[in-house]
Amino acid sequence: MGGTLSSQFEWADSGLAGGEKDGSGRLRTSLINHDLLHELARVIALICQKHPNEARAEFRRSLQWSTSLRPNHFSSAQAGTWNVSVGRHKSVVTSVATRSDSAPLFQLEPAPPFDGTVFIARVSSLETLNKVLNVSEDTRLKELQKVLEENRDPISLIFGVKNSEGGAALLQVFDEVNQETDPKRREQASKLYKLLLVVNSYDLELMKTVVKHLENGQNLNVHKVAEEIQMLSAFSGRDLKSALVSIDWESDYTFANGCKAPPWRQVYGEIGYVDVKTGEQERLIITASRKGYFLNGGYSADEKGIDKLNYEPASEVFQTLTELLRSNSKQFAVNIDHQEYRYSPNNVSGRWSCKAVVHIWMNNSVKNESDNEIEEHSNAKKRVDSNRRNHPKHKSLGYTMEDRLKAGKKTPLHKGKDGTAGQQKSAHGNRGDSGKRGGRLGRTQSDDDYEFEESESDVSSEEEVQEKRQETTELPAEYYQIQKLVKYLRIGNQTATIIAICSLRDFDLSNDFNQLAIRDVGGLETLINLLDTDDPKCKIGALKILKDISQNVAIRSAIADLGGMQALVDLLRDSDEDLKCLAAETIAHCAKNASNRRAVRRFGGIRKLVRLLKRTGSNEERVAISGALALATCSKSSRNKEAIQSAGAIPLLASLLESQNEKLLIPVVAILQECASSEQYRVAIRSSGMIKFLVENLSSNNEALQTHCASAIFKCAEEDETRDLVRQFGGLTPLVGLLDNVSNKELLVAATGAVWKCAQNLENVASLNRLNTIKKLVGLMENQPEDVLVNVVGALGACAQSADGRQAIREGGGITPLVNLLTGTNQSLLVNVTTAVGASALDSECMAIIDRLDGVRLLWSLLKSTNPHVQASAAWAISPCIEHAKDAGEMVRSFVGGLELIVSLLKSDNVEVLASVCAAIANIAKDEENLAVITDHGVVPMLAKLTNTRNDKLRKHLAEAIARCCHWGNNRVAFGTASAVAPLVRYLKSPDDEVHRSTARALHQLSMDPDNCITMHEHGVVQLLLGMVGSTDTALQEAAAGTIGNIRR
């Protein structure tokens, strides 16, 4: 802990290491420092546990450092240990335990200028230091690092010695103990001497460990490289504070000895290759060898245009990966020493969590080809049982690295017109084992590999669905038969390969177990390799199998890991139409996986799939169907949607909609449905005349086609032009008819959504009322899933905007179920329900029912929601309820704490919430008693604080609220004092007439105070109001004239 630590730590200011002890510096971010900090934390805790008396010894001089701990961290800590004093200007934490001079053993206080941004900690015993580290929990390594950085020679400070080297320090402290005559001081010195002996013993143990580590660590090995990669990957990310964008092994392939480099490079001492993307967006390929790390030549194209790795060194050799990256990336050099270690109590050795990876590497072994059948069957059983226990990187493949090596040793790469089997190419050839980020090695990585798209996130992707396989004690006979066929598929000639493919096709490939059996025995890699042959029969046979088995989630994920998408995309340009169709249909299944969708775009597959829609050739419709199926799946990605439009798909899709073939129409409309979430697509769909065809196909007998058409209209009807077109083409009648199909929930969601969006047009509402739509919608409010309820209630809210709609909802018994839904938890549903209830409240009879059912109280309770959309929607609904209630003032006062709650929402940061609350306050303030209450709750200064807004919607309701609040006491004077008058004058320059009306009313009320009149006149209100006196709006005219009259007085 003493000399060993001080000599082994790596400092950013290396000139001070082991030499100068004064001053402060930064510890480098490295594996050695991480391990030493972890060991130091462990030793401190161990000393306090095993030697408690020595740990209580007082330091000669306190250790002092700037800490990230704050007083609130100690408030919840162990009671009776800390005194937390929270003051108005200064908060201090001290330990209950004190020194011999009555000073606390620990003190935390803000540093000058005492603004609470920087805190200084001082500690005077090892026991107290350990308690402080326990308070810091997982940031204890950061605290310990700060202690060392700001106390470069802690041994000298703790023991008061001039020379901190072990032997000299012991002698010096021993002499002080003998020479001390004062009993108390002698006792303290004796405790320090014992503590130094304990520290020295741990230091000797640590020194032995370090020496042994140095003896074994003269050369790099795969463990050390993996540990450093693991550490640096924790500091990687897209933000500017990260040291790197990404870092990983260049290949997932691992050889029997654990190395990543191919055997012919291992003879040169190379271990593997590291792929790094720096903060400057530069890609570095680094060779990890026994002697150290160096940059190699990277990837470059050969004479055939194939990218190959240049293994020749392109830099000097560095002992650590961190040092190499420091010299080649300025952002890395700046950011790396600012990264924070994380403390894990279970990680005693201080190593990064990579045991699972190392375990797989070290336990890989290539089995002999001559293993007998019984052993092979036994191993197959073990492989299946251990699928879920493998490392996450290979979990989706479903078999161990040992299986991959065994498969790699046997799998041929069928090449050549004669169909003879060639040997599988190396991991660093042009077609070998695939890297995990998108395909075959040798390809230069594009930026797409590192991009994250919300629409393609792993959270929403179906590949997150966990593979559920029934536990079986015995593997069925089919498993062993498939294993034998895959073996023939690897080692046989062209004829044997085709026979094996045909035999595999005889199995039920829709069965999950058979699908996964092909994967488990390594057949998936072989099938992907067969796509590169020149024999069309082999390719067609492999595609037929891949098309069937790729319907399985785990198979799709495995294809992504094996980089199979490039081969499938390449087949889309083949002259054989059968091959193109099979490839497109396989892509349609595989693209349900987000990684595969990105791969299709990255390899140029989108444009090739769009070409298939042109319907040229003998099987034109079949080819177009296959292409449309693939594009429908690929269109789930926002980037792919852009690529589809850029490839010119819109006119082709419009022409395909004229077809009468439902097998073609379903995927075509599915593409439009997915893409209609984009405004550009909605404009293109509307301008291309596709709405007519979507409406016509609503009357189809195919429910899948009806669902896609209704869903497409649901998304396209965001614009009023589309809503008009749906009505003009007679689309409302079939949409209402689809509401009767309650058994098909997916169709019901699409139909109710389309009705909701179309009902936002008042002409459509009149048509829907004639079709008795509201009665059907009210009937759907019971025993339906929330997706349906959200759309149904949204449609009722839209219909309630008209008087006939409100009457129909009331007569259909819709008010009661609407109020009952106010107690739900679905946020989208609550927004729509509050909107519907608020719209219904415009009818006095509806309002009476809402009041009787205590609906206003439920609306008020929703103001407590943490969702600003729900808060705003509830506040908007409260306004018409107050306006149309019989005794609104008394009703509002009956809500305990209700007025205080609504006033407190004026502190919100959401403009919609503020506007809705101002509208509600304007109605509340109509009652004098309620106005007095909200004035006491501070409504005037809160409203005044909002007057500098530039949002016209908020301006309108804010001015109305100010006008209403002026009717109580000295509120007019208070608004003037709060500087609310001058900003209101600027509202008159807004282009919105409604803002002018409400502002003029507010100014008219405020002008009744002489001081406010002066402020208005100084800001030029008279000229602005003179133009409004001649307005056709009577309310605006009267308010403007009244304000000018008050100013003239």
mmCIF file of N, CA and C in Angstrom, residues 330-435:
data_model
loop_
_atom_site.group_PDB
_atom_site.id
_atom_site.type_symbol
_atom_site.label_atom_id
_atom_site.label_comp_id
_atom_site.label_asym_id
_atom_site.label_seq_id
_atom_site.Cartn_x
_atom_site.Cartn_y
_atom_site.Cartn_z
ATOM 1 N N LYS A 330 -6.522 12.583 -30.867
ATOM 2 C CA LYS A 330 -6.477 13.710 -29.935
ATOM 3 C C LYS A 330 -7.652 13.651 -28.957
ATOM 4 N N GLN A 331 -8.849 13.281 -29.450
ATOM 5 C CA GLN A 331 -10.007 13.221 -28.561
ATOM 6 C C GLN A 331 -9.808 12.151 -27.499
ATOM 7 N N PHE A 332 -9.213 11.022 -27.891
ATOM 8 C CA PHE A 332 -8.952 9.958 -26.928
ATOM 9 C C PHE A 332 -7.973 10.452 -25.853
ATOM 10 N N ALA A 333 -6.909 11.119 -26.290
ATOM 11 C CA ALA A 333 -5.898 11.593 -25.347
ATOM 12 C C ALA A 333 -6.483 12.589 -24.356
ATOM 13 N N VAL A 334 -7.441 13.413 -24.835
ATOM 14 C CA VAL A 334 -8.046 14.417 -23.962
ATOM 15 C C VAL A 334 -9.052 13.785 -23.000
ATOM 16 N N ASN A 335 -9.866 12.839 -23.504
ATOM 17 C CA ASN A 335 -11.001 12.329 -22.726
ATOM 18 C C ASN A 335 -10.685 11.131 -21.850
ATOM 19 N N ILE A 336 -9.665 10.353 -22.206
ATOM 20 C CA ILE A 336 -9.495 9.064 -21.533
ATOM 21 C C ILE A 336 -9.229 9.212 -20.037
ATOM 22 N N ASP A 337 -8.464 10.222 -19.649
ATOM 23 C CA ASP A 337 -8.147 10.370 -18.224
ATOM 24 C C ASP A 337 -9.271 11.008 -17.424
ATOM 25 N N HIS A 338 -10.380 11.343 -18.119
ATOM 26 C CA HIS A 338 -11.540 11.905 -17.421
ATOM 27 C C HIS A 338 -12.644 10.871 -17.261
ATOM 28 N N GLN A 339 -12.359 9.627 -17.647
ATOM 29 C CA GLN A 339 -13.357 8.574 -17.480
ATOM 30 C C GLN A 339 -13.351 8.086 -16.036
ATOM 31 N N GLU A 340 -14.483 7.557 -15.615
ATOM 32 C CA GLU A 340 -14.631 7.113 -14.223
ATOM 33 C C GLU A 340 -14.683 5.599 -14.148
ATOM 34 N N TYR A 341 -13.910 5.033 -13.197
ATOM 35 C CA TYR A 341 -13.998 3.605 -12.922
ATOM 36 C C TYR A 341 -15.251 3.330 -12.106
ATOM 37 N N ARG A 342 -15.754 2.120 -12.210
ATOM 38 C CA ARG A 342 -16.881 1.701 -11.385
ATOM 39 C C ARG A 342 -16.437 0.613 -10.421
ATOM 40 N N TYR A 343 -16.855 0.760 -9.165
ATOM 41 C CA TYR A 343 -16.443 -0.195 -8.143
ATOM 42 C C TYR A 343 -17.459 -1.319 -8.051
ATOM 43 N N SER A 344 -16.996 -2.551 -8.029
ATOM 44 C CA SER A 344 -17.856 -3.713 -7.848
ATOM 45 C C SER A 344 -17.328 -4.520 -6.674
ATOM 46 N N PRO A 345 -18.116 -4.681 -5.591
ATOM 47 C CA PRO A 345 -17.619 -5.392 -4.406
ATOM 48 C C PRO A 345 -17.212 -6.822 -4.702
ATOM 49 N N ASN A 346 -17.873 -7.453 -5.694
ATOM 50 C CA ASN A 346 -17.571 -8.849 -6.005
ATOM 51 C C ASN A 346 -16.317 -8.996 -6.841
ATOM 52 N N ASN A 347 -15.891 -7.901 -7.451
ATOM 53 C CA ASN A 347 -14.735 -7.956 -8.340
ATOM 54 C C ASN A 347 -13.476 -7.689 -7.519
ATOM 55 N N VAL A 348 -13.116 -8.642 -6.711
ATOM 56 C CA VAL A 348 -12.037 -8.430 -5.739
ATOM 57 C C VAL A 348 -10.715 -8.183 -6.413
ATOM 58 N N SER A 349 -10.489 -8.875 -7.506
ATOM 59 C CA SER A 349 -9.193 -8.737 -8.166
ATOM 60 C C SER A 349 -9.065 -7.451 -8.945
ATOM 61 N N GLY A 350 -10.199 -6.788 -9.159
ATOM 62 C CA GLY A 350 -10.141 -5.539 -9.901
ATOM 63 C C GLY A 350 -10.201 -5.717 -11.389
ATOM 64 N N ARG A 351 -10.352 -6.933 -11.862
ATOM 65 C CA ARG A 351 -10.384 -7.145 -13.309
ATOM 66 C C ARG A 351 -11.762 -6.829 -13.871
ATOM 67 N N TRP A 352 -11.750 -6.481 -15.142
ATOM 68 C CA TRP A 352 -13.016 -6.170 -15.816
ATOM 69 C C TRP A 352 -13.769 -7.462 -16.057
ATOM 70 N N SER A 353 -15.071 -7.327 -16.171
ATOM 71 C CA SER A 353 -15.936 -8.506 -16.233
ATOM 72 C C SER A 353 -15.892 -9.142 -17.611
ATOM 73 N N CYS A 354 -14.909 -9.981 -17.830
ATOM 74 C CA CYS A 354 -14.816 -10.648 -19.118
ATOM 75 C C CYS A 354 -14.536 -12.131 -18.939
ATOM 76 N N LYS A 355 -14.935 -12.681 -17.778
ATOM 77 C CA LYS A 355 -14.621 -14.072 -17.493
ATOM 78 C C LYS A 355 -15.318 -15.005 -18.467
ATOM 79 N N ALA A 356 -16.564 -14.652 -18.847
ATOM 80 C CA ALA A 356 -17.303 -15.545 -19.737
ATOM 81 C C ALA A 356 -16.606 -15.671 -21.079
ATOM 82 N N VAL A 357 -16.074 -14.533 -21.579
ATOM 83 C CA VAL A 357 -15.383 -14.560 -22.870
ATOM 84 C C VAL A 357 -14.130 -15.411 -22.777
ATOM 85 N N VAL A 358 -13.354 -15.166 -21.722
ATOM 86 C CA VAL A 358 -12.111 -15.917 -21.557
ATOM 87 C C VAL A 358 -12.398 -17.399 -21.397
ATOM 88 N N HIS A 359 -13.475 -17.717 -20.666
ATOM 89 C CA HIS A 359 -13.825 -19.117 -20.458
ATOM 90 C C HIS A 359 -14.088 -19.809 -21.793
ATOM 91 N N ILE A 360 -14.793 -19.118 -22.674
ATOM 92 C CA ILE A 360 -15.084 -19.711 -23.982
ATOM 93 C C ILE A 360 -13.809 -19.881 -24.791
ATOM 94 N N TRP A 361 -12.963 -18.829 -24.763
ATOM 95 C CA TRP A 361 -11.724 -18.917 -25.534
ATOM 96 C C TRP A 361 -10.859 -20.081 -25.056
ATOM 97 N N MET A 362 -10.724 -20.213 -23.738
ATOM 98 C CA MET A 362 -9.780 -21.190 -23.201
ATOM 99 C C MET A 362 -10.291 -22.616 -23.278
ATOM 100 N N ASN A 363 -11.617 -22.782 -23.394
ATOM 101 C CA ASN A 363 -12.159 -24.131 -23.418
ATOM 102 C C ASN A 363 -12.486 -24.607 -24.822
ATOM 103 N N ASN A 364 -12.119 -23.802 -25.826
ATOM 104 C CA ASN A 364 -12.332 -24.243 -27.203
ATOM 105 C C ASN A 364 -11.291 -25.292 -27.576
ATOM 106 N N SER A 365 -11.720 -26.296 -28.199
ATOM 107 C CA SER A 365 -10.778 -27.299 -28.701
ATOM 108 C C SER A 365 -11.375 -27.970 -29.916
ATOM 109 N N VAL A 366 -10.555 -28.236 -30.899
ATOM 110 C CA VAL A 366 -11.028 -28.858 -32.126
ATOM 111 C C VAL A 366 -10.989 -30.359 -31.960
ATOM 112 N N LYS A 367 -12.135 -30.999 -32.146
ATOM 113 C CA LYS A 367 -12.193 -32.444 -31.984
ATOM 114 C C LYS A 367 -11.713 -33.130 -33.254
ATOM 115 N N ASN A 368 -11.255 -34.321 -33.079
ATOM 116 C CA ASN A 368 -10.734 -35.093 -34.203
ATOM 117 C C ASN A 368 -11.856 -35.497 -35.136
ATOM 118 N N GLU A 369 -11.571 -35.512 -36.450
ATOM 119 C CA GLU A 369 -12.567 -35.869 -37.455
ATOM 120 C C GLU A 369 -13.034 -37.307 -37.287
ATOM 121 N N SER A 370 -12.224 -38.128 -36.665
ATOM 122 C CA SER A 370 -12.531 -39.548 -36.588
ATOM 123 C C SER A 370 -13.385 -39.906 -35.384
ATOM 124 N N ASP A 371 -13.993 -38.893 -34.725
ATOM 125 C CA ASP A 371 -14.888 -39.199 -33.600
ATOM 126 C C ASP A 371 -15.971 -40.148 -34.074
ATOM 127 N N ASN A 372 -16.251 -41.142 -33.263
ATOM 128 C CA ASN A 372 -17.249 -42.116 -33.693
ATOM 129 C C ASN A 372 -18.648 -41.538 -33.549
ATOM 130 N N GLU A 373 -19.631 -42.262 -34.133
ATOM 131 C CA GLU A 373 -20.999 -41.768 -34.224
ATOM 132 C C GLU A 373 -21.626 -41.556 -32.860
ATOM 133 N N ILE A 374 -21.305 -42.467 -31.900
ATOM 134 C CA ILE A 374 -21.915 -42.367 -30.571
ATOM 135 C C ILE A 374 -21.471 -41.088 -29.880
ATOM 136 N N GLU A 375 -20.147 -40.805 -29.967
ATOM 137 C CA GLU A 375 -19.630 -39.596 -29.335
ATOM 138 C C GLU A 375 -20.219 -38.345 -29.978
ATOM 139 N N GLU A 376 -20.386 -38.415 -31.329
ATOM 140 C CA GLU A 376 -20.927 -37.256 -32.033
ATOM 141 C C GLU A 376 -22.366 -36.996 -31.608
ATOM 142 N N HIS A 377 -23.149 -38.095 -31.438
ATOM 143 C CA HIS A 377 -24.535 -37.933 -30.990
ATOM 144 C C HIS A 377 -24.580 -37.362 -29.585
ATOM 145 N N SER A 378 -23.691 -37.844 -28.730
ATOM 146 C CA SER A 378 -23.646 -37.354 -27.354
ATOM 147 C C SER A 378 -23.306 -35.870 -27.306
ATOM 148 N N ASN A 379 -22.321 -35.498 -28.126
ATOM 149 C CA ASN A 379 -21.927 -34.082 -28.162
ATOM 150 C C ASN A 379 -23.050 -33.211 -28.708
ATOM 151 N N ALA A 380 -23.789 -33.746 -29.687
ATOM 152 C CA ALA A 380 -24.911 -32.983 -30.244
ATOM 153 C C ALA A 380 -25.949 -32.697 -29.175
ATOM 154 N N LYS A 381 -26.227 -33.718 -28.361
ATOM 155 C CA LYS A 381 -27.188 -33.539 -27.264
ATOM 156 C C LYS A 381 -26.711 -32.452 -26.301
ATOM 157 N N LYS A 382 -25.413 -32.464 -25.971
ATOM 158 C CA LYS A 382 -24.862 -31.467 -25.053
ATOM 159 C C LYS A 382 -24.957 -30.077 -25.651
ATOM 160 N N ARG A 383 -24.710 -29.997 -26.970
ATOM 161 C CA ARG A 383 -24.754 -28.679 -27.609
ATOM 162 C C ARG A 383 -26.145 -28.071 -27.514
ATOM 163 N N VAL A 384 -27.157 -28.895 -27.760
ATOM 164 C CA VAL A 384 -28.523 -28.370 -27.707
ATOM 165 C C VAL A 384 -28.878 -27.931 -26.294
ATOM 166 N N ASP A 385 -28.486 -28.744 -25.297
ATOM 167 C CA ASP A 385 -28.823 -28.417 -23.910
ATOM 168 C C ASP A 385 -28.112 -27.163 -23.425
ATOM 169 N N SER A 386 -26.953 -26.855 -24.029
ATOM 170 C CA SER A 386 -26.186 -25.706 -23.531
ATOM 171 C C SER A 386 -26.398 -24.452 -24.353
ATOM 172 N N ASN A 387 -27.338 -24.464 -25.286
ATOM 173 C CA ASN A 387 -27.540 -23.296 -26.155
ATOM 174 C C ASN A 387 -27.771 -22.024 -25.371
ATOM 175 N N ARG A 388 -28.631 -22.102 -24.365
ATOM 176 C CA ARG A 388 -28.991 -20.889 -23.631
ATOM 177 C C ARG A 388 -27.932 -20.456 -22.649
ATOM 178 N N ARG A 389 -26.926 -21.312 -22.436
ATOM 179 C CA ARG A 389 -25.910 -20.977 -21.435
ATOM 180 C C ARG A 389 -24.681 -20.341 -22.063
ATOM 181 N N ASN A 390 -24.638 -20.224 -23.367
ATOM 182 C CA ASN A 390 -23.452 -19.698 -24.023
ATOM 183 C C ASN A 390 -23.346 -18.200 -23.866
ATOM 184 N N HIS A 391 -22.188 -17.710 -24.205
ATOM 185 C CA HIS A 391 -21.929 -16.266 -24.127
ATOM 186 C C HIS A 391 -22.932 -15.501 -25.001
ATOM 187 N N PRO A 392 -23.382 -14.302 -24.569
ATOM 188 C CA PRO A 392 -24.386 -13.561 -25.324
ATOM 189 C C PRO A 392 -24.029 -13.323 -26.771
ATOM 190 N N LYS A 393 -22.742 -13.155 -27.073
ATOM 191 C CA LYS A 393 -22.361 -12.875 -28.451
ATOM 192 C C LYS A 393 -22.785 -14.004 -29.378
ATOM 193 N N HIS A 394 -22.759 -15.246 -28.858
ATOM 194 C CA HIS A 394 -23.040 -16.401 -29.687
ATOM 195 C C HIS A 394 -24.353 -17.054 -29.309
ATOM 196 N N LYS A 395 -25.119 -16.417 -28.408
ATOM 197 C CA LYS A 395 -26.366 -17.008 -27.964
ATOM 198 C C LYS A 395 -27.329 -17.157 -29.127
ATOM 199 N N SER A 396 -27.361 -16.150 -30.003
ATOM 200 C CA SER A 396 -28.283 -16.219 -31.115
ATOM 201 C C SER A 396 -27.928 -17.321 -32.089
ATOM 202 N N LEU A 397 -26.660 -17.715 -32.140
ATOM 203 C CA LEU A 397 -26.272 -18.805 -33.023
ATOM 204 C C LEU A 397 -26.671 -20.150 -32.440
ATOM 205 N N GLY A 398 -26.751 -20.225 -31.146
ATOM 206 C CA GLY A 398 -27.271 -21.412 -30.520
ATOM 207 C C GLY A 398 -26.292 -22.543 -30.390
ATOM 208 N N TYR A 399 -25.016 -22.362 -30.690
ATOM 209 C CA TYR A 399 -24.045 -23.423 -30.455
ATOM 210 C C TYR A 399 -22.747 -22.808 -30.019
ATOM 211 N N THR A 400 -21.931 -23.625 -29.367
ATOM 212 C CA THR A 400 -20.733 -23.097 -28.736
ATOM 213 C C THR A 400 -19.668 -22.803 -29.766
ATOM 214 N N MET A 401 -18.620 -22.102 -29.308
ATOM 215 C CA MET A 401 -17.489 -21.837 -30.205
ATOM 216 C C MET A 401 -16.829 -23.137 -30.621
ATOM 217 N N GLU A 402 -16.902 -24.124 -29.760
ATOM 218 C CA GLU A 402 -16.326 -25.417 -30.109
ATOM 219 C C GLU A 402 -17.045 -25.985 -31.322
ATOM 220 N N ASP A 403 -18.369 -25.843 -31.335
ATOM 221 C CA ASP A 403 -19.136 -26.328 -32.469
ATOM 222 C C ASP A 403 -18.799 -25.552 -33.730
ATOM 223 N N ARG A 404 -18.591 -24.246 -33.554
ATOM 224 C CA ARG A 404 -18.261 -23.413 -34.723
ATOM 225 C C ARG A 404 -16.915 -23.837 -35.299
ATOM 226 N N LEU A 405 -15.958 -24.112 -34.430
ATOM 227 C CA LEU A 405 -14.650 -24.540 -34.915
ATOM 228 C C LEU A 405 -14.748 -25.864 -35.644
ATOM 229 N N LYS A 406 -15.554 -26.766 -35.073
ATOM 230 C CA LYS A 406 -15.718 -28.071 -35.683
ATOM 231 C C LYS A 406 -16.386 -27.922 -37.045
ATOM 232 N N ALA A 407 -17.405 -27.049 -37.073
ATOM 233 C CA ALA A 407 -18.083 -26.810 -38.339
ATOM 234 C C ALA A 407 -17.154 -26.147 -39.328
ATOM 235 N N GLY A 408 -16.369 -25.180 -38.832
ATOM 236 C CA GLY A 408 -15.459 -24.461 -39.725
ATOM 237 C C GLY A 408 -14.412 -25.366 -40.316
ATOM 238 N N LYS A 409 -14.041 -26.403 -39.614
ATOM 239 C CA LYS A 409 -12.999 -27.291 -40.100
ATOM 240 C C LYS A 409 -13.511 -28.165 -41.228
ATOM 241 N N LYS A 410 -14.852 -28.443 -41.202
ATOM 242 C CA LYS A 410 -15.399 -29.362 -42.178
ATOM 243 C C LYS A 410 -16.101 -28.667 -43.329
ATOM 244 N N THR A 411 -16.617 -27.435 -43.106
ATOM 245 C CA THR A 411 -17.512 -26.835 -44.075
ATOM 246 C C THR A 411 -16.781 -26.415 -45.341
ATOM 247 N N PRO A 412 -17.195 -26.915 -46.496
ATOM 248 C CA PRO A 412 -16.592 -26.473 -47.741
ATOM 249 C C PRO A 412 -17.291 -25.228 -48.252
ATOM 250 N N LEU A 413 -16.594 -24.483 -49.049
ATOM 251 C CA LEU A 413 -17.216 -23.359 -49.740
ATOM 252 C C LEU A 413 -17.382 -23.795 -51.180
ATOM 253 N N HIS A 414 -18.604 -24.164 -51.573
ATOM 254 C CA HIS A 414 -18.841 -24.692 -52.916
ATOM 255 C C HIS A 414 -18.581 -23.592 -53.919
ATOM 256 N N LYS A 415 -17.703 -23.845 -54.809
ATOM 257 C CA LYS A 415 -17.318 -22.819 -55.776
ATOM 258 C C LYS A 415 -16.928 -23.516 -57.062
ATOM 259 N N GLY A 416 -17.202 -22.884 -58.131
ATOM 260 C CA GLY A 416 -16.798 -23.443 -59.406
ATOM 261 C C GLY A 416 -17.955 -24.104 -60.124
ATOM 262 N N LYS A 417 -17.874 -24.104 -61.427
ATOM 263 C CA LYS A 417 -18.976 -24.613 -62.227
ATOM 264 C C LYS A 417 -19.126 -26.118 -62.097
ATOM 265 N N ASP A 418 -18.060 -26.798 -61.771
ATOM 266 C CA ASP A 418 -18.147 -28.240 -61.638
ATOM 267 C C ASP A 418 -18.821 -28.653 -60.346
ATOM 268 N N GLY A 419 -19.055 -27.690 -59.476
ATOM 269 C CA GLY A 419 -19.769 -27.984 -58.245
ATOM 270 C C GLY A 419 -18.957 -28.727 -57.237
ATOM 271 N N THR A 420 -17.666 -28.886 -57.438
ATOM 272 C CA THR A 420 -16.850 -29.613 -56.474
ATOM 273 C C THR A 420 -16.650 -28.769 -55.243
ATOM 274 N N ALA A 421 -16.440 -29.460 -54.163
ATOM 275 C CA ALA A 421 -16.305 -28.755 -52.887
ATOM 276 C C ALA A 421 -14.906 -28.231 -52.724
ATOM 277 N N GLY A 422 -14.787 -26.944 -52.425
ATOM 278 C CA GLY A 422 -13.508 -26.348 -52.086
ATOM 279 C C GLY A 422 -13.444 -26.128 -50.605
ATOM 280 N N GLN A 423 -12.249 -25.872 -50.095
ATOM 281 C CA GLN A 423 -12.110 -25.658 -48.660
ATOM 282 C C GLN A 423 -12.661 -24.303 -48.281
ATOM 283 N N GLN A 424 -13.200 -24.220 -47.078
ATOM 284 C CA GLN A 424 -13.711 -22.939 -46.576
ATOM 285 C C GLN A 424 -12.564 -21.961 -46.430
ATOM 286 N N LYS A 425 -12.818 -20.729 -46.904
ATOM 287 C CA LYS A 425 -11.742 -19.746 -46.858
ATOM 288 C C LYS A 425 -11.567 -19.204 -45.476
ATOM 289 N N SER A 426 -10.404 -18.626 -45.286
ATOM 290 C CA SER A 426 -10.030 -18.129 -43.957
ATOM 291 C C SER A 426 -10.902 -16.977 -43.515
ATOM 292 N N ALA A 427 -10.791 -16.713 -42.222
ATOM 293 C CA ALA A 427 -11.543 -15.591 -41.660
ATOM 294 C C ALA A 427 -11.120 -14.277 -42.282
ATOM 295 N N HIS A 428 -9.951 -14.218 -42.872
ATOM 296 C CA HIS A 428 -9.475 -12.943 -43.438
ATOM 297 C C HIS A 428 -9.403 -13.007 -44.948
ATOM 298 N N GLY A 429 -10.096 -13.955 -45.555
ATOM 299 C CA GLY A 429 -10.223 -13.975 -46.995
ATOM 300 C C GLY A 429 -11.422 -13.165 -47.396
ATOM 301 N N ASN A 430 -11.767 -13.262 -48.668
ATOM 302 C CA ASN A 430 -12.870 -12.437 -49.136
ATOM 303 C C ASN A 430 -14.222 -13.024 -48.815
ATOM 304 N N ARG A 431 -14.297 -14.282 -48.385
ATOM 305 C CA ARG A 431 -15.589 -14.870 -48.078
ATOM 306 C C ARG A 431 -15.417 -15.916 -46.995
ATOM 307 N N GLY A 432 -15.434 -15.524 -45.764
ATOM 308 C CA GLY A 432 -15.233 -16.473 -44.700
ATOM 309 C C GLY A 432 -16.201 -16.251 -43.591
ATOM 310 N N ASP A 433 -15.746 -16.517 -42.389
ATOM 311 C CA ASP A 433 -16.610 -16.327 -41.242
ATOM 312 C C ASP A 433 -16.958 -14.863 -41.107
ATOM 313 N N SER A 434 -18.152 -14.576 -40.758
ATOM 314 C CA SER A 434 -18.623 -13.195 -40.786
ATOM 315 C C SER A 434 -18.333 -12.486 -39.495
ATOM 316 N N GLY A 435 -18.005 -11.187 -39.592
ATOM 317 C CA GLY A 435 -17.864 -10.343 -38.422
ATOM 318 C C GLY A 435 -19.220 -9.993 -37.902
#
